[in-house]
N, C-alpha and C. Protein backbone atom coordinates (compact mmCIF):
# COMPACT_ATOMS: atom_id res chain seq x y z
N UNK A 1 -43.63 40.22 32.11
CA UNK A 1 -44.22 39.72 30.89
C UNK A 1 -44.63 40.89 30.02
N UNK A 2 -44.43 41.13 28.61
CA UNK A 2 -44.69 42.10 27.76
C UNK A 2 -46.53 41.10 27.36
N UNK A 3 -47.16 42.52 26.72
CA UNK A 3 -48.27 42.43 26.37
C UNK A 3 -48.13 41.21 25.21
N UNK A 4 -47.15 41.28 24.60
CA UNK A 4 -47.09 40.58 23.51
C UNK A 4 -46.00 39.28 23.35
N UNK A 5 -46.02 38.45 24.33
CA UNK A 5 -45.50 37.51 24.76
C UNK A 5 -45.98 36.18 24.57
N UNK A 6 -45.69 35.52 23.59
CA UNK A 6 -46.02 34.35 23.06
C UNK A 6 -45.94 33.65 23.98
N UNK A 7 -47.23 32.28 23.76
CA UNK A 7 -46.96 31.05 24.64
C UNK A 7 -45.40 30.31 25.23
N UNK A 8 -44.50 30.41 23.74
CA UNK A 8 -43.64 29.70 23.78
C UNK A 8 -42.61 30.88 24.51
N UNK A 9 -42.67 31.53 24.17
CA UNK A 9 -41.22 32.90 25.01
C UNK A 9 -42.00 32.36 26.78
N UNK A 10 -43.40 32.55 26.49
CA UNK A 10 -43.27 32.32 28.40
C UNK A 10 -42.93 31.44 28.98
N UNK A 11 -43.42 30.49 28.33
CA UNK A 11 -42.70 29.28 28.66
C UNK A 11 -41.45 28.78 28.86
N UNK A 12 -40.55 29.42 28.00
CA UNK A 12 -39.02 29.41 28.77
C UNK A 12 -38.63 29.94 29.77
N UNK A 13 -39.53 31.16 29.81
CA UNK A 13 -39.24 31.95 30.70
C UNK A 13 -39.56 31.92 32.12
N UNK A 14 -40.92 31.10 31.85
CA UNK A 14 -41.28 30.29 33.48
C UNK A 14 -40.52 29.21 33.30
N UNK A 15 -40.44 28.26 32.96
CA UNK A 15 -39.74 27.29 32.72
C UNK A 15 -37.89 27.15 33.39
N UNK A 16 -37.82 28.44 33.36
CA UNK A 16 -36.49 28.60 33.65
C UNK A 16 -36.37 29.31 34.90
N UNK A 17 -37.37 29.77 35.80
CA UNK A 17 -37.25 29.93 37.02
C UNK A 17 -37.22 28.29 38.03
N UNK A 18 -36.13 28.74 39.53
CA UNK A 18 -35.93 27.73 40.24
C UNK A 18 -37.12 26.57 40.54
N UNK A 19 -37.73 26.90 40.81
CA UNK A 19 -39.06 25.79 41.50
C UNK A 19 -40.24 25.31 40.56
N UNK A 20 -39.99 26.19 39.06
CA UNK A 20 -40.97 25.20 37.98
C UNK A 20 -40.75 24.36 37.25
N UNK A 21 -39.43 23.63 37.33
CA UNK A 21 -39.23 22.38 36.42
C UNK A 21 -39.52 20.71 37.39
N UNK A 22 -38.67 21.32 39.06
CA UNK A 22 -39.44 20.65 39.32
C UNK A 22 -41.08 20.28 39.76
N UNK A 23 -41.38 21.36 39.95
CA UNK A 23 -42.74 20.77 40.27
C UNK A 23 -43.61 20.55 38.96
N UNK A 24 -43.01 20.88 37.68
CA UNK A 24 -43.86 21.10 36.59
C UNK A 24 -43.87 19.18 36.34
N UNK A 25 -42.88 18.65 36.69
CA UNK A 25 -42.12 17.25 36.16
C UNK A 25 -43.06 15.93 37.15
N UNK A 26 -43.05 16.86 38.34
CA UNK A 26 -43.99 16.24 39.64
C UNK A 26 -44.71 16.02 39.11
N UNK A 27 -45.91 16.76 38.82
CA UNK A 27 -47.59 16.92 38.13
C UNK A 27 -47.26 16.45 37.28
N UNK A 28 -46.07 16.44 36.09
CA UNK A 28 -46.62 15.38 35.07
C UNK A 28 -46.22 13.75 35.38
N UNK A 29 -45.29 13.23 36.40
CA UNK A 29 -44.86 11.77 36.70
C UNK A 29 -46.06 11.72 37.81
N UNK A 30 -46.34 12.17 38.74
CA UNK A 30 -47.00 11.80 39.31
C UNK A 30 -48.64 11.72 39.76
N UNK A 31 -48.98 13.10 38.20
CA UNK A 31 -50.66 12.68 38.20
C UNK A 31 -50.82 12.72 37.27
N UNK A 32 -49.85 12.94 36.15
CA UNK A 32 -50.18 12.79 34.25
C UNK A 32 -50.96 13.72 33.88
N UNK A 33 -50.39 15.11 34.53
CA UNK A 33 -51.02 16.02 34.26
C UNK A 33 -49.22 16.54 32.91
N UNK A 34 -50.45 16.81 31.85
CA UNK A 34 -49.41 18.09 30.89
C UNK A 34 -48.95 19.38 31.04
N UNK A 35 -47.52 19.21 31.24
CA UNK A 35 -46.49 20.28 31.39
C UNK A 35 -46.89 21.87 30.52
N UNK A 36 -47.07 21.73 28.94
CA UNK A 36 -47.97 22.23 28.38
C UNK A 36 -48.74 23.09 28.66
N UNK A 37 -49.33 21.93 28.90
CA UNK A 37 -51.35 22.70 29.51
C UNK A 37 -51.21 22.88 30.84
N UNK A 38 -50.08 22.87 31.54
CA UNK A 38 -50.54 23.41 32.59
C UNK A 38 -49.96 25.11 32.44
N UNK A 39 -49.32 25.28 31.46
CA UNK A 39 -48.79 26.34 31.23
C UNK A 39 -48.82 27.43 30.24
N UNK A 40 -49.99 26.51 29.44
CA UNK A 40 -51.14 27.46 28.90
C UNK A 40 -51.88 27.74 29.86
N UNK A 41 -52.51 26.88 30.82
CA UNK A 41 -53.48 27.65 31.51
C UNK A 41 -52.93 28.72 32.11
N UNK A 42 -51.67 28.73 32.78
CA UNK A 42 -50.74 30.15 33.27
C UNK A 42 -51.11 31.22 32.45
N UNK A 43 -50.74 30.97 31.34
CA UNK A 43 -50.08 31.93 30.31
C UNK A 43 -51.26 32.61 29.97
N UNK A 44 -52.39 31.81 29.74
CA UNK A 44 -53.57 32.81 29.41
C UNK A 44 -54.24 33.50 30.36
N UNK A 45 -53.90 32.49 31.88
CA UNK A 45 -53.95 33.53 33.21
C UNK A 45 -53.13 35.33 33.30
N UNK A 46 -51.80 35.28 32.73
CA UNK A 46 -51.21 36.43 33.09
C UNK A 46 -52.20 37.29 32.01
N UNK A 47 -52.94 36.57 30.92
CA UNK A 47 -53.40 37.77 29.96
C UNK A 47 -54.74 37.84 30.64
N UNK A 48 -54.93 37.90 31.91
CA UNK A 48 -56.45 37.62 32.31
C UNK A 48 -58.06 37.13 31.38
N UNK A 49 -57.25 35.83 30.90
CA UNK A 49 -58.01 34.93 30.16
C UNK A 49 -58.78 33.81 31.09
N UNK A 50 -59.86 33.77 30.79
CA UNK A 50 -60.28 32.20 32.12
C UNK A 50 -60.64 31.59 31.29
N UNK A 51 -60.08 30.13 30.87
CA UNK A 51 -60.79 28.94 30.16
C UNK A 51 -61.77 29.13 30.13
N UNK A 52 -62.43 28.43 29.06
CA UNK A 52 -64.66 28.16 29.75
C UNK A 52 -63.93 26.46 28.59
N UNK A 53 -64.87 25.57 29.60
CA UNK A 53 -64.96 24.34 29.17
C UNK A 53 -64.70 23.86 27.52
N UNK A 54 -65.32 24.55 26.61
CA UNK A 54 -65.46 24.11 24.85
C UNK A 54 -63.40 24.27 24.64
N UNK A 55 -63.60 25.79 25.21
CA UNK A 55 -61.99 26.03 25.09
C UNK A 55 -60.77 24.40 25.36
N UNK A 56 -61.27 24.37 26.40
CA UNK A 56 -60.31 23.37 27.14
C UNK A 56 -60.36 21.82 26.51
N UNK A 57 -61.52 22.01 26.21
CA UNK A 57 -62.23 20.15 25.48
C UNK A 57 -61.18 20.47 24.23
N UNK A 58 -61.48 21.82 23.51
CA UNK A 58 -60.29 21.72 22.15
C UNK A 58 -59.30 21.56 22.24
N UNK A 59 -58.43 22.01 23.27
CA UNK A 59 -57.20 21.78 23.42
C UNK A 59 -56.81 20.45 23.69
N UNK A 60 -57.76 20.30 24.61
CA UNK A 60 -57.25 18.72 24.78
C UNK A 60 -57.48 17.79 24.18
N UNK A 61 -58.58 17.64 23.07
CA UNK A 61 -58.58 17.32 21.93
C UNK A 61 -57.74 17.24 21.22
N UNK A 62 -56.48 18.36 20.88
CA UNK A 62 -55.24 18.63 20.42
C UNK A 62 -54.38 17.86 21.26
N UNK A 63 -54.09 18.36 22.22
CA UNK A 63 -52.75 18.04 22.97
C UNK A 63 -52.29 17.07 23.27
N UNK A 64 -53.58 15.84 24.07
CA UNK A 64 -53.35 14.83 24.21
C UNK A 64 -53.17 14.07 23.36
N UNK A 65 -53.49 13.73 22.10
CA UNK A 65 -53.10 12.94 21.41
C UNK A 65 -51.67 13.04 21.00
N UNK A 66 -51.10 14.46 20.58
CA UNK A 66 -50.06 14.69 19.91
C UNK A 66 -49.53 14.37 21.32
N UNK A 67 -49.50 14.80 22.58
CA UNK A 67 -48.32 14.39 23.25
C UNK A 67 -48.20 12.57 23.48
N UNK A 68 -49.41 11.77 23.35
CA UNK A 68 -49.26 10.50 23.39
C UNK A 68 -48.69 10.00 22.02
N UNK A 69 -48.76 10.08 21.23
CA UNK A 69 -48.14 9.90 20.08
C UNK A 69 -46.81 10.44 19.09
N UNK A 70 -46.60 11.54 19.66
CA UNK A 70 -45.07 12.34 19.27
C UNK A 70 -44.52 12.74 20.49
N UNK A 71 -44.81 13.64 21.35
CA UNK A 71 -43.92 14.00 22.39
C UNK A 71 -43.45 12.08 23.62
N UNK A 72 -44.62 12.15 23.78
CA UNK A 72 -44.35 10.93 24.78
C UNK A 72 -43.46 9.82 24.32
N UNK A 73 -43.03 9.27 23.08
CA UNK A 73 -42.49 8.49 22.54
C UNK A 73 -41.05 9.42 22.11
N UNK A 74 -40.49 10.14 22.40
CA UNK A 74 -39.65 10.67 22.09
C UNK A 74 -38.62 10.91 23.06
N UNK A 75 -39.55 11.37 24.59
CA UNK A 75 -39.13 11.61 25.44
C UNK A 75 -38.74 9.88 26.14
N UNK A 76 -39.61 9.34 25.88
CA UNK A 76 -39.50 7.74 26.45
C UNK A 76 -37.87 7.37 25.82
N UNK A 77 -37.91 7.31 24.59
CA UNK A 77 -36.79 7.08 23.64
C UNK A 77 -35.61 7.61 24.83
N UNK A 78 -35.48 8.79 24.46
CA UNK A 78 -34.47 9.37 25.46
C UNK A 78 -34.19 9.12 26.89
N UNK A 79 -34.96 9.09 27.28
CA UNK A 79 -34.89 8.53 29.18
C UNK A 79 -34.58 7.06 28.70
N UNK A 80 -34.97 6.27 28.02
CA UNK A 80 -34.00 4.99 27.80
C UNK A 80 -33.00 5.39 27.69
N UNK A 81 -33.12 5.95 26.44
CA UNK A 81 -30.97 5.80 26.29
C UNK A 81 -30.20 6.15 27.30
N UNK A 82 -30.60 7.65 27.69
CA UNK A 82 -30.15 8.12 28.82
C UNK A 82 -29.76 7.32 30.09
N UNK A 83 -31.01 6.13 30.31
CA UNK A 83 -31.49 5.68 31.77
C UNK A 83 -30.08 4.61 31.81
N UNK A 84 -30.87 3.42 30.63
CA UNK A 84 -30.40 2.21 30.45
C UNK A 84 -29.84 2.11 29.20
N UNK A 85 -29.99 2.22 28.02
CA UNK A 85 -28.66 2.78 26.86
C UNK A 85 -28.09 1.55 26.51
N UNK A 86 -29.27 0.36 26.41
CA UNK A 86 -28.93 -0.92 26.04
C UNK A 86 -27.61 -1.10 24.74
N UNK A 87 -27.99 -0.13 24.15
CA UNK A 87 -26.91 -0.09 22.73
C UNK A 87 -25.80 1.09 22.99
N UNK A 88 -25.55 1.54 24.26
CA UNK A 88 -24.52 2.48 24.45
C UNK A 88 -22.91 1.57 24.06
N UNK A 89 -23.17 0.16 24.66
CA UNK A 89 -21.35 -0.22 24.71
C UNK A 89 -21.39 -0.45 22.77
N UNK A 90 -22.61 -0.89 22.40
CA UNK A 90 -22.20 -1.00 20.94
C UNK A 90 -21.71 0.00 20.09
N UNK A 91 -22.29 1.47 20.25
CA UNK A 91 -21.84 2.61 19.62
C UNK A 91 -20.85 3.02 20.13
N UNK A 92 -20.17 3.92 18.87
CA UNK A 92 -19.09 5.15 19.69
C UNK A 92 -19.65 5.86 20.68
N UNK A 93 -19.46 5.96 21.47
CA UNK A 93 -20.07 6.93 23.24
C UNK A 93 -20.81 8.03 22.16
N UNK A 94 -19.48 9.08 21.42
CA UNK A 94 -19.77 10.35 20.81
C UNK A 94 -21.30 9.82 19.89
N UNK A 95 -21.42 9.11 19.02
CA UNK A 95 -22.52 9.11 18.12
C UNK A 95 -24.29 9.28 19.09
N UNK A 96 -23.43 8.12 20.78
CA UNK A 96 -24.49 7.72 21.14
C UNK A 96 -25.22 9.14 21.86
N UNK A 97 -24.32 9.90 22.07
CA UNK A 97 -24.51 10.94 22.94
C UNK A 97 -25.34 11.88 21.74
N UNK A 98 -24.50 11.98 20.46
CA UNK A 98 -25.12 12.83 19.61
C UNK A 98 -26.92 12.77 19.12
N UNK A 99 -26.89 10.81 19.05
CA UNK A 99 -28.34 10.87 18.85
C UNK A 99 -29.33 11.33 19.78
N UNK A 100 -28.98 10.75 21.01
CA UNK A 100 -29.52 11.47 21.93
C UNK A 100 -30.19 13.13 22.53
N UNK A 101 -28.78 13.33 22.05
CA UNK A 101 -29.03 15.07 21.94
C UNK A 101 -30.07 15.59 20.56
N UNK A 102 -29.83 14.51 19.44
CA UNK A 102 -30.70 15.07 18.19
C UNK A 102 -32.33 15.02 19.17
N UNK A 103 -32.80 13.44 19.34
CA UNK A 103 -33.46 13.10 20.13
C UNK A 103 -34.80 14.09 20.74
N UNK A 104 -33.85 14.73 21.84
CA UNK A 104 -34.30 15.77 22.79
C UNK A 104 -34.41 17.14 22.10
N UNK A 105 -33.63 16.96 20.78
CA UNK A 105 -33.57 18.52 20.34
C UNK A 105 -35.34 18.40 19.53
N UNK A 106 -35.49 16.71 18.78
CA UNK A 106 -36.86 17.07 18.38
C UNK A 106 -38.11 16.91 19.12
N UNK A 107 -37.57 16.39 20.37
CA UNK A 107 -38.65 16.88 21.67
C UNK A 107 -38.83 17.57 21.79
N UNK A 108 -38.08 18.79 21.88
CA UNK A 108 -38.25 20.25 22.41
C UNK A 108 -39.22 20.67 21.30
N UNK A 109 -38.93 20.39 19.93
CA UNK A 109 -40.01 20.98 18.92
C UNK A 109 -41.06 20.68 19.19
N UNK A 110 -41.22 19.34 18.91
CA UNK A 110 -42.70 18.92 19.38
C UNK A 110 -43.41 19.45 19.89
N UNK A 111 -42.34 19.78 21.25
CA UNK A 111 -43.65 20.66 22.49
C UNK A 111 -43.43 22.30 22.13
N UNK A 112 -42.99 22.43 21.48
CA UNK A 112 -43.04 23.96 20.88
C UNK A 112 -44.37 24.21 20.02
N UNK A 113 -44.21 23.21 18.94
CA UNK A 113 -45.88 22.97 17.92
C UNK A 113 -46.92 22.64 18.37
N UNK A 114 -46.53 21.98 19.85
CA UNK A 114 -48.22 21.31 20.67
C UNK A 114 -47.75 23.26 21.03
N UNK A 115 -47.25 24.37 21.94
CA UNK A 115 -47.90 24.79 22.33
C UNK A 115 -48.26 26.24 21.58
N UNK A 116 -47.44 25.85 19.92
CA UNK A 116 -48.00 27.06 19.08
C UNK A 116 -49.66 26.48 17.90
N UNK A 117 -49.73 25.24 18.15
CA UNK A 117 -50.84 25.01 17.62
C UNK A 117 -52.31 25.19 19.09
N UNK A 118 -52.11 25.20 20.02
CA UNK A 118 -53.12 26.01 21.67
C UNK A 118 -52.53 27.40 21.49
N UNK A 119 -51.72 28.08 21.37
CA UNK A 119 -52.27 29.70 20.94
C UNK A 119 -52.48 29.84 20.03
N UNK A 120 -52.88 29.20 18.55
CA UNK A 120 -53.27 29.69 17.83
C UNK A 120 -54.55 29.06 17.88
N UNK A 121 -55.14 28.14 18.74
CA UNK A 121 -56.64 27.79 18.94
C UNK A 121 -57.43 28.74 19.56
N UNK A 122 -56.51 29.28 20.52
CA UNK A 122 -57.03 30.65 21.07
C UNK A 122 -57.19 31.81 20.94
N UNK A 123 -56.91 32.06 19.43
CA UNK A 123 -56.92 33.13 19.04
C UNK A 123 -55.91 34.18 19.80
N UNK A 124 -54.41 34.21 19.88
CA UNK A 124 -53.76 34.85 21.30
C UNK A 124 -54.65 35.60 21.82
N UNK A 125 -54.23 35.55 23.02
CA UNK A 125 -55.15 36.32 23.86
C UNK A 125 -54.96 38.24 23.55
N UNK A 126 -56.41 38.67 23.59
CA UNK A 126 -55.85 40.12 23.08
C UNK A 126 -55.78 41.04 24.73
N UNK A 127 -56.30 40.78 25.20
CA UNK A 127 -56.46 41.73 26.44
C UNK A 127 -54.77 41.77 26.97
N UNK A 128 -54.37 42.83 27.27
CA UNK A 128 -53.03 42.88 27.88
C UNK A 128 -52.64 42.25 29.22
N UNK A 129 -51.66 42.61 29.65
CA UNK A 129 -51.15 41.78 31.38
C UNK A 129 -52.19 41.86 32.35
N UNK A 130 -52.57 40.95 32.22
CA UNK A 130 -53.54 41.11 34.02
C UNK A 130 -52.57 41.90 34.65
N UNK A 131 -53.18 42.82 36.11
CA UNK A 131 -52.27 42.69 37.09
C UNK A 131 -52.23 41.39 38.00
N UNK A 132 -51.48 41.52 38.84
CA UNK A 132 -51.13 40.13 39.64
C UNK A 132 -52.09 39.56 39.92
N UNK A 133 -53.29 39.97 41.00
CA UNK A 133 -53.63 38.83 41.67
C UNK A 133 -54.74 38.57 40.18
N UNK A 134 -55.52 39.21 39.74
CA UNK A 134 -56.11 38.90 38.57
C UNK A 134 -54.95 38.04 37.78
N UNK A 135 -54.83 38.31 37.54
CA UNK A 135 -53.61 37.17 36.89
C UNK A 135 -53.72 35.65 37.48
N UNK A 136 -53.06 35.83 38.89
CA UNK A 136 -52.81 34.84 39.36
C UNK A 136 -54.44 33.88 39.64
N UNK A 137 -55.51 34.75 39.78
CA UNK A 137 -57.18 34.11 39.99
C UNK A 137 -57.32 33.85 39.11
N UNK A 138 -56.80 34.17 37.88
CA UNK A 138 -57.76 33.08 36.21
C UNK A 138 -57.02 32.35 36.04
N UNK A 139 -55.59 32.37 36.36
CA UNK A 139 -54.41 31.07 36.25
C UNK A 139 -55.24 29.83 36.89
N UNK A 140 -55.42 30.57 38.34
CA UNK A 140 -56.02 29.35 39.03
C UNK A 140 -57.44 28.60 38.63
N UNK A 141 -58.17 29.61 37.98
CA UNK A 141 -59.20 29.15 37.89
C UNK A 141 -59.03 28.39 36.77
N UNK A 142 -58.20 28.46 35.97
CA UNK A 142 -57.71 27.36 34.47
C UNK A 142 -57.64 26.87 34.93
N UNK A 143 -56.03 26.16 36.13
CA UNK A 143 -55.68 25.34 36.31
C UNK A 143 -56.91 24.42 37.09
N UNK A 144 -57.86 24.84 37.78
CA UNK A 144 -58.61 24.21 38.44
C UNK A 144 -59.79 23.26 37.38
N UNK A 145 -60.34 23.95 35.96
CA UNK A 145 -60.63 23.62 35.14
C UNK A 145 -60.08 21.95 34.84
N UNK A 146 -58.67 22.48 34.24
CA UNK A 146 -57.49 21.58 33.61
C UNK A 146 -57.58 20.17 34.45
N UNK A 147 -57.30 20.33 36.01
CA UNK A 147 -57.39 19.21 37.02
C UNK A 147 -58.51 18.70 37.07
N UNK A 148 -59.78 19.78 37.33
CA UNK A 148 -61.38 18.70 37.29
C UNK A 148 -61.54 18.28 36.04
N UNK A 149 -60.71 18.06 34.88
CA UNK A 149 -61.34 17.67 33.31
C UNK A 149 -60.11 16.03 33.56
N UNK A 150 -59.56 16.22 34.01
CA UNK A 150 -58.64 15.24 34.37
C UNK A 150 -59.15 14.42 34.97
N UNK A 151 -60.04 14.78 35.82
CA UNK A 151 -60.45 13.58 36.47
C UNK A 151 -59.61 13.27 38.36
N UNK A 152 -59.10 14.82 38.41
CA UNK A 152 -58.29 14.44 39.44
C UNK A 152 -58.80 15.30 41.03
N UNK A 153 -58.28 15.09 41.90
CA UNK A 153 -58.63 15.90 43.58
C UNK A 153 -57.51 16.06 43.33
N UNK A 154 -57.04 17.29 43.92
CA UNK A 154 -55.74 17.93 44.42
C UNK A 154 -55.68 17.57 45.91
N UNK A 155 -54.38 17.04 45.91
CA UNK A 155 -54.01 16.95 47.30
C UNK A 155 -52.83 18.17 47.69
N UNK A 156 -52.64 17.71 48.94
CA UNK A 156 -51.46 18.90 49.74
C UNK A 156 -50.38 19.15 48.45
N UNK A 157 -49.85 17.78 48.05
CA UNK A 157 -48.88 18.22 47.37
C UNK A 157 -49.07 19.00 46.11
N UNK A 158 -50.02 17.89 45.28
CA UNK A 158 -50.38 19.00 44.47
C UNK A 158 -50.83 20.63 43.62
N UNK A 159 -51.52 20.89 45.31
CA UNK A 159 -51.38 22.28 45.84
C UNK A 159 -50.63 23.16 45.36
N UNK A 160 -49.31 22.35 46.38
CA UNK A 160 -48.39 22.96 46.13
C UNK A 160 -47.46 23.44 44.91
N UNK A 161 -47.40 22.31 44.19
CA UNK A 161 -46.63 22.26 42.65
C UNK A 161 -47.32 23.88 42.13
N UNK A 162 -48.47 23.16 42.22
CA UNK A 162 -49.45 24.33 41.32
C UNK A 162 -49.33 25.51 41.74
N UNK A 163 -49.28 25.78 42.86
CA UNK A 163 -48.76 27.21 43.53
C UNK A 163 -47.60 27.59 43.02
N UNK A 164 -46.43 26.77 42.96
CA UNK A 164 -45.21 27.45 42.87
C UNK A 164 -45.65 27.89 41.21
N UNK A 165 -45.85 27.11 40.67
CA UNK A 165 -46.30 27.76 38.95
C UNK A 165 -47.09 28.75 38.73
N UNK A 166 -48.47 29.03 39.52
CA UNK A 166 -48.85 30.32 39.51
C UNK A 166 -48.02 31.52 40.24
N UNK A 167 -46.98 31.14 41.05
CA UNK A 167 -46.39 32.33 41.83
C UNK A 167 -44.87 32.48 40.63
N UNK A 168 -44.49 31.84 40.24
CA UNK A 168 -43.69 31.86 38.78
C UNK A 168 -44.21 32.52 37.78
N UNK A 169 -45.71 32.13 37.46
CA UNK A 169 -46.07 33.08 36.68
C UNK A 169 -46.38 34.18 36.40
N UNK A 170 -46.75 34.56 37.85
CA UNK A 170 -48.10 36.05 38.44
C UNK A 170 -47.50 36.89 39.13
N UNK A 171 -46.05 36.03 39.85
CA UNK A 171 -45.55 37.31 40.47
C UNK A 171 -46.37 37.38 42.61
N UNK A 172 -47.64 36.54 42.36
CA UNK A 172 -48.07 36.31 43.20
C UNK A 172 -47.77 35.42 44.39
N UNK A 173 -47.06 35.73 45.88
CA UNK A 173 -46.42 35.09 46.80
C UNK A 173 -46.89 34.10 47.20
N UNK A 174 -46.46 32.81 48.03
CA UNK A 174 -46.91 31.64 48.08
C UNK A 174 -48.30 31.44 49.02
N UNK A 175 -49.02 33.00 50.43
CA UNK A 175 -49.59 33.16 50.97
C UNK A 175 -50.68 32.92 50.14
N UNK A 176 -50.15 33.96 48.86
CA UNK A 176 -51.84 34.89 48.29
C UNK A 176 -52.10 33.19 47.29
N UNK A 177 -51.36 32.29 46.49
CA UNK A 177 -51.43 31.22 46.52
C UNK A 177 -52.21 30.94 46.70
N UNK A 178 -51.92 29.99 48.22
CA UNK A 178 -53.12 29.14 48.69
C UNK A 178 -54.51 29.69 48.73
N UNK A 179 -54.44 30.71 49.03
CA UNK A 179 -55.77 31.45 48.77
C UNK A 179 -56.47 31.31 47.21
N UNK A 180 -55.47 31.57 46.35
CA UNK A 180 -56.06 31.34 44.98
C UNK A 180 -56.27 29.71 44.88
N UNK A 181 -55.82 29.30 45.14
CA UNK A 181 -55.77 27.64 45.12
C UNK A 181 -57.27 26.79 45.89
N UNK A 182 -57.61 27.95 46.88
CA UNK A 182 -58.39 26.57 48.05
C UNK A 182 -59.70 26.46 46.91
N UNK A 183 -60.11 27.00 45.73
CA UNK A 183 -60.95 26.71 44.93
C UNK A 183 -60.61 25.47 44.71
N UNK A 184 -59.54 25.38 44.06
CA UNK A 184 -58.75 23.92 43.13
C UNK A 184 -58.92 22.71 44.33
N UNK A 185 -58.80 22.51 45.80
CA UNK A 185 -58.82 22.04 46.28
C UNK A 185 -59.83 21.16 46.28
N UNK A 186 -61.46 22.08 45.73
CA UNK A 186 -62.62 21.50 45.80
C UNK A 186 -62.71 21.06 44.55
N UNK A 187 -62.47 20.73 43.42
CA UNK A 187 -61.83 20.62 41.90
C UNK A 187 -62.21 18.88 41.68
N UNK A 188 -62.67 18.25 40.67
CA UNK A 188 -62.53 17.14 40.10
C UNK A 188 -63.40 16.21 41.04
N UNK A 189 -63.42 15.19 40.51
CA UNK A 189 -64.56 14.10 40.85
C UNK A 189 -64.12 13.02 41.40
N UNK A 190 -63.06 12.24 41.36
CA UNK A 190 -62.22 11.11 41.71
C UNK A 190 -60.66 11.94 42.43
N UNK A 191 -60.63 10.48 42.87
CA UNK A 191 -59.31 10.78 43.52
C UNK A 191 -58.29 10.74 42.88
N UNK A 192 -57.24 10.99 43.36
CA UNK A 192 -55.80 10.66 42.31
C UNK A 192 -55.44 9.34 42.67
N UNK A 193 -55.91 8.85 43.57
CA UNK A 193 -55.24 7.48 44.24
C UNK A 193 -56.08 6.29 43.43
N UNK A 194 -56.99 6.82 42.74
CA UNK A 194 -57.81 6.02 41.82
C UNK A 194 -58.23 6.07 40.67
């Protein structure tokens, strides 16, 4: 990571290693946690940034709405067509494929503007690259933030997701991980099962 590495460059860039799309996709189908925000909290981890609460209330103030109201309805759109494509036999295949692709192309913006309107709430972060495990301890300690504001307990699996994203991000191995993690473990007020 360069000192001067925008939210959105990291984000492809984690994004595009093996083990963070799926687990990034996990955490968001299976505890409605944001892909996003979980990757701002990374991102301001590698700049050895630690949330403090006001921070996080703003963002999510921001985020959630715009992703319930523009990203989430966009992406829904698409996983229909994609899924079930009620109007696929009516169109030319080509048009149907094309809207589709328009579709996803203004998804991708969306979540580009949700995550250039959270670095610019944050003033980018000025401090340069953490080293690793600093890095990887304020990642965690965001992400642990992010999950207790949620309303959620981390379980085994969850753990895990979250590990592979801080070790994507930090450079930090899946050992030193759990170690950064067994904080998050104690994290949030309710269960996920409720």
């Amino acid at each position: 990571m360069s000192a001067s590495e925008g939210f959105w460059a990291f984000s492809v860039r984690i994004y595009g290693k093996p083990d963070v799309p799926p687990a990034c996709l996990d955490l968001q189908n299976d505890y409605g946690l944001d892909v996003n925000l979980l990757l701002y909290c990374c991102w301001l981890g590698t700049h050895g940034v630690k949330l403090d609460a006001a921070t996080l209330e703003r963002a999510l103030a921001f985020a959630n709405p715009w992703a319930e109201h523009v990203v989430r309805p966009l992406r829904q759109a698409r996983t229909w067509m994609k899924r079930d494509g009620g109007a696929r036999g009516q169109l030319p295949p080509d048009a149907y494929t094309e809207l589709r692709e328009s579709i996803k192309a203004i998804e991708l913006e969306a979540e580009r503007l949700q995550q250039l309107a959270l670095e610019l709430m944050t003033n980018p972060p000025t401090p340069g690259p953490a080293v690793e495990n600093e890095a990887a301890s304020c990642a965690s300690v965001n992400l642990e933030l992010y999950v207790s504001e949620a309303g959620l307990t981390p379980d085994a699996d969850m753990r895990m997701h979250l590990a592979k994203i801080i070790n994507a991000s930090t450079g930090v191995g899946p050992a030193q991980d759990a170690a950064q993690l067994a904080a998050v473990s104690r994290s949030g007020e309710r269960s996920t099962d409720g």
